[in-house]
mmCIF file of C-alpha atoms in Angstrom:
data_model
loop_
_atom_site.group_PDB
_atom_site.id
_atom_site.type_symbol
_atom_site.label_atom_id
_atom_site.label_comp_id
_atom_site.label_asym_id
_atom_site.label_seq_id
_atom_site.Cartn_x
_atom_site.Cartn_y
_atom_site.Cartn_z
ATOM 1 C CA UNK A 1 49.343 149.988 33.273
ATOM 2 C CA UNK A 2 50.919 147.305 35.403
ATOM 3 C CA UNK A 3 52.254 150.339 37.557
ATOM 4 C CA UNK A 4 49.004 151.557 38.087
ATOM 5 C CA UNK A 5 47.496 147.976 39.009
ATOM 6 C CA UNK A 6 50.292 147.557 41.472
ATOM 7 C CA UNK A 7 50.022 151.016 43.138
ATOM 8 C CA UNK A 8 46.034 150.208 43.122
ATOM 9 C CA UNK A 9 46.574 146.468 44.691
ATOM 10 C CA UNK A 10 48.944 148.103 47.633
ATOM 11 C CA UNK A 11 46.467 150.672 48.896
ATOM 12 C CA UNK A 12 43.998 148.339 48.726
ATOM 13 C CA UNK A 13 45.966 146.206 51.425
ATOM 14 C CA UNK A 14 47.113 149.588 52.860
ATOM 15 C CA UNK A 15 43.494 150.323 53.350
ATOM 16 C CA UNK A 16 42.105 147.179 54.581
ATOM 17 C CA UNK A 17 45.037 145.662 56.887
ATOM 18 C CA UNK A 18 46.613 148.890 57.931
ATOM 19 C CA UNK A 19 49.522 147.133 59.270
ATOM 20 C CA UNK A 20 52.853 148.071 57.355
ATOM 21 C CA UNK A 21 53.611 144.240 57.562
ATOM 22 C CA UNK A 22 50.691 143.783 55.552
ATOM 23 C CA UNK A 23 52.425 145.959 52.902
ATOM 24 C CA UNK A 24 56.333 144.286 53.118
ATOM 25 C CA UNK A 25 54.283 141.052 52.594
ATOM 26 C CA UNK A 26 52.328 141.968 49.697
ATOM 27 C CA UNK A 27 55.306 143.540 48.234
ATOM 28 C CA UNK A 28 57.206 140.143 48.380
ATOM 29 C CA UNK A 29 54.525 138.150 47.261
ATOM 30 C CA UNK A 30 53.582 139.748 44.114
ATOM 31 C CA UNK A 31 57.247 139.711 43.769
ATOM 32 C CA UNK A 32 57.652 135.980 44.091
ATOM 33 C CA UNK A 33 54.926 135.407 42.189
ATOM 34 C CA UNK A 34 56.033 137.453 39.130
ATOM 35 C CA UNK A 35 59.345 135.811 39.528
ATOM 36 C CA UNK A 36 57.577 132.058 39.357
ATOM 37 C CA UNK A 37 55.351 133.499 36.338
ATOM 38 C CA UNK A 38 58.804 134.655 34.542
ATOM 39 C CA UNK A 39 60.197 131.616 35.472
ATOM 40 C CA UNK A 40 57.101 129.205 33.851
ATOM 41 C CA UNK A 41 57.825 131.567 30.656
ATOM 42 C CA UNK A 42 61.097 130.663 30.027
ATOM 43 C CA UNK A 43 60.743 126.963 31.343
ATOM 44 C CA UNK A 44 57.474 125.911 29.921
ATOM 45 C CA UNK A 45 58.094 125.120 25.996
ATOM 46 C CA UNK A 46 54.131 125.794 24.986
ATOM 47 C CA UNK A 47 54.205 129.211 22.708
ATOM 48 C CA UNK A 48 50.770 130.569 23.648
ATOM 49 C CA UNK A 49 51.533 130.274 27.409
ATOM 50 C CA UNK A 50 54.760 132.084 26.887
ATOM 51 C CA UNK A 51 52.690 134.904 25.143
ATOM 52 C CA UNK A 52 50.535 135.512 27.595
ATOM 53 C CA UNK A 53 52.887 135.322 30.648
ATOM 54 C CA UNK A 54 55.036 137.706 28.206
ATOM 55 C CA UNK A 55 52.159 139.999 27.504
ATOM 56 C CA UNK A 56 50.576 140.984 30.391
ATOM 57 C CA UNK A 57 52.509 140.353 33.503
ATOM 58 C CA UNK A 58 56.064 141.752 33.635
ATOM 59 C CA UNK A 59 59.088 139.846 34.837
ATOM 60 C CA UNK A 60 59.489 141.688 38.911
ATOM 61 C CA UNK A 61 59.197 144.295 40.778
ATOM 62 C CA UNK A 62 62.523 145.657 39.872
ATOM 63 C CA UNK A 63 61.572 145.354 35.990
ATOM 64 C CA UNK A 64 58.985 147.573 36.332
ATOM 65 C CA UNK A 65 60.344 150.106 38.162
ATOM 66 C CA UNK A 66 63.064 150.023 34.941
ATOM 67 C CA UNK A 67 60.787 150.487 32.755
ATOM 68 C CA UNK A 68 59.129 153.620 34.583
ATOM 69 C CA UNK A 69 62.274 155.306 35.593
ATOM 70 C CA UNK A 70 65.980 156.359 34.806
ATOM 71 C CA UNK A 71 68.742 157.959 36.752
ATOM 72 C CA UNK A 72 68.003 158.890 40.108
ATOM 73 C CA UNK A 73 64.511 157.665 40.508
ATOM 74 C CA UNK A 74 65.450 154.873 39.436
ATOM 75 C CA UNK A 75 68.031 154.190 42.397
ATOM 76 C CA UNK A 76 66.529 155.478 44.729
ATOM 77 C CA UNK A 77 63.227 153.184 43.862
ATOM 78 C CA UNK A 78 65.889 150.199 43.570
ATOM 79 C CA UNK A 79 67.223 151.103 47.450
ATOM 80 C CA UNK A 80 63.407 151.362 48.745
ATOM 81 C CA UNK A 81 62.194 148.129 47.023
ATOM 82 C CA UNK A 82 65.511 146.372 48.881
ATOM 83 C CA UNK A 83 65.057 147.927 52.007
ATOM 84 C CA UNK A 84 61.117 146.190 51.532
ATOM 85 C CA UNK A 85 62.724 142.927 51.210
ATOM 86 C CA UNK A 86 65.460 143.550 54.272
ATOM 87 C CA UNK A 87 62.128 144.138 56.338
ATOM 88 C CA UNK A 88 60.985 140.879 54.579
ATOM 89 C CA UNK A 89 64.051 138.830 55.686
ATOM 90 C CA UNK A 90 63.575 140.486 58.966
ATOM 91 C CA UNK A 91 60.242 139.711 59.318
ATOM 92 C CA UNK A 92 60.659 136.350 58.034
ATOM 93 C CA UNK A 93 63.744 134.997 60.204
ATOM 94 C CA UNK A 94 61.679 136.541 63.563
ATOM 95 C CA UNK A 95 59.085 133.503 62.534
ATOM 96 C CA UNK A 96 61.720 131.533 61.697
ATOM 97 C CA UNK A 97 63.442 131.790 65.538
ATOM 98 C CA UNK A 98 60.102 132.181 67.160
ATOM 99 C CA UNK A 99 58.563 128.350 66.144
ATOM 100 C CA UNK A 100 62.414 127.139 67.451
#
């Protein structure tokens, strides 16, 4: 399910912005903000928080593409999803410079 909501969330922005920037940013913001939401899970001590963080959103990106694939698929999702984030970086430091 959480494949299908992210594959349904990234056309939408595919759809709407139709800028691949658009996508490498959405990417690496539901990322970042699965990574902050597994990160409140483990650091927050209040049980019913931790179950709900637990039960419906997964940890990152990467996790989910583990738990969808194996073997090849699975590496060659791993290599796409960091060549998303090199784009990010890229994108990122050409801000960065620019405002210098």
């Amino acid at each position: 399910m959480d494949l299908a909501i992210l594959f349904i969330l990234a056309a939408i922005v595919i759809f709407f912005f139709k800028k691949f920037s658009s996508f490498i940013y959405f990417v690496a913001s539901v990322d970042m903000l699965l990574r902050i939401l597994a990160f409140i899970k483990v650091n927050v001590p209040v049980p019913e928080l931790k179950a709900l963080i637990g039960r419906y959103f997964p940890e990152s990106i990467p996790a989910i593409i583990d738990k969808y694939t194996d073997g090849i698929f699975y590496t060659i999702f791993i290599w796409v999803y960091a060549i998303i984030f090199m784009i990010f970086l890229f994108y990122t430091m050409r801000i960065f410079f620019k405002k210098k």
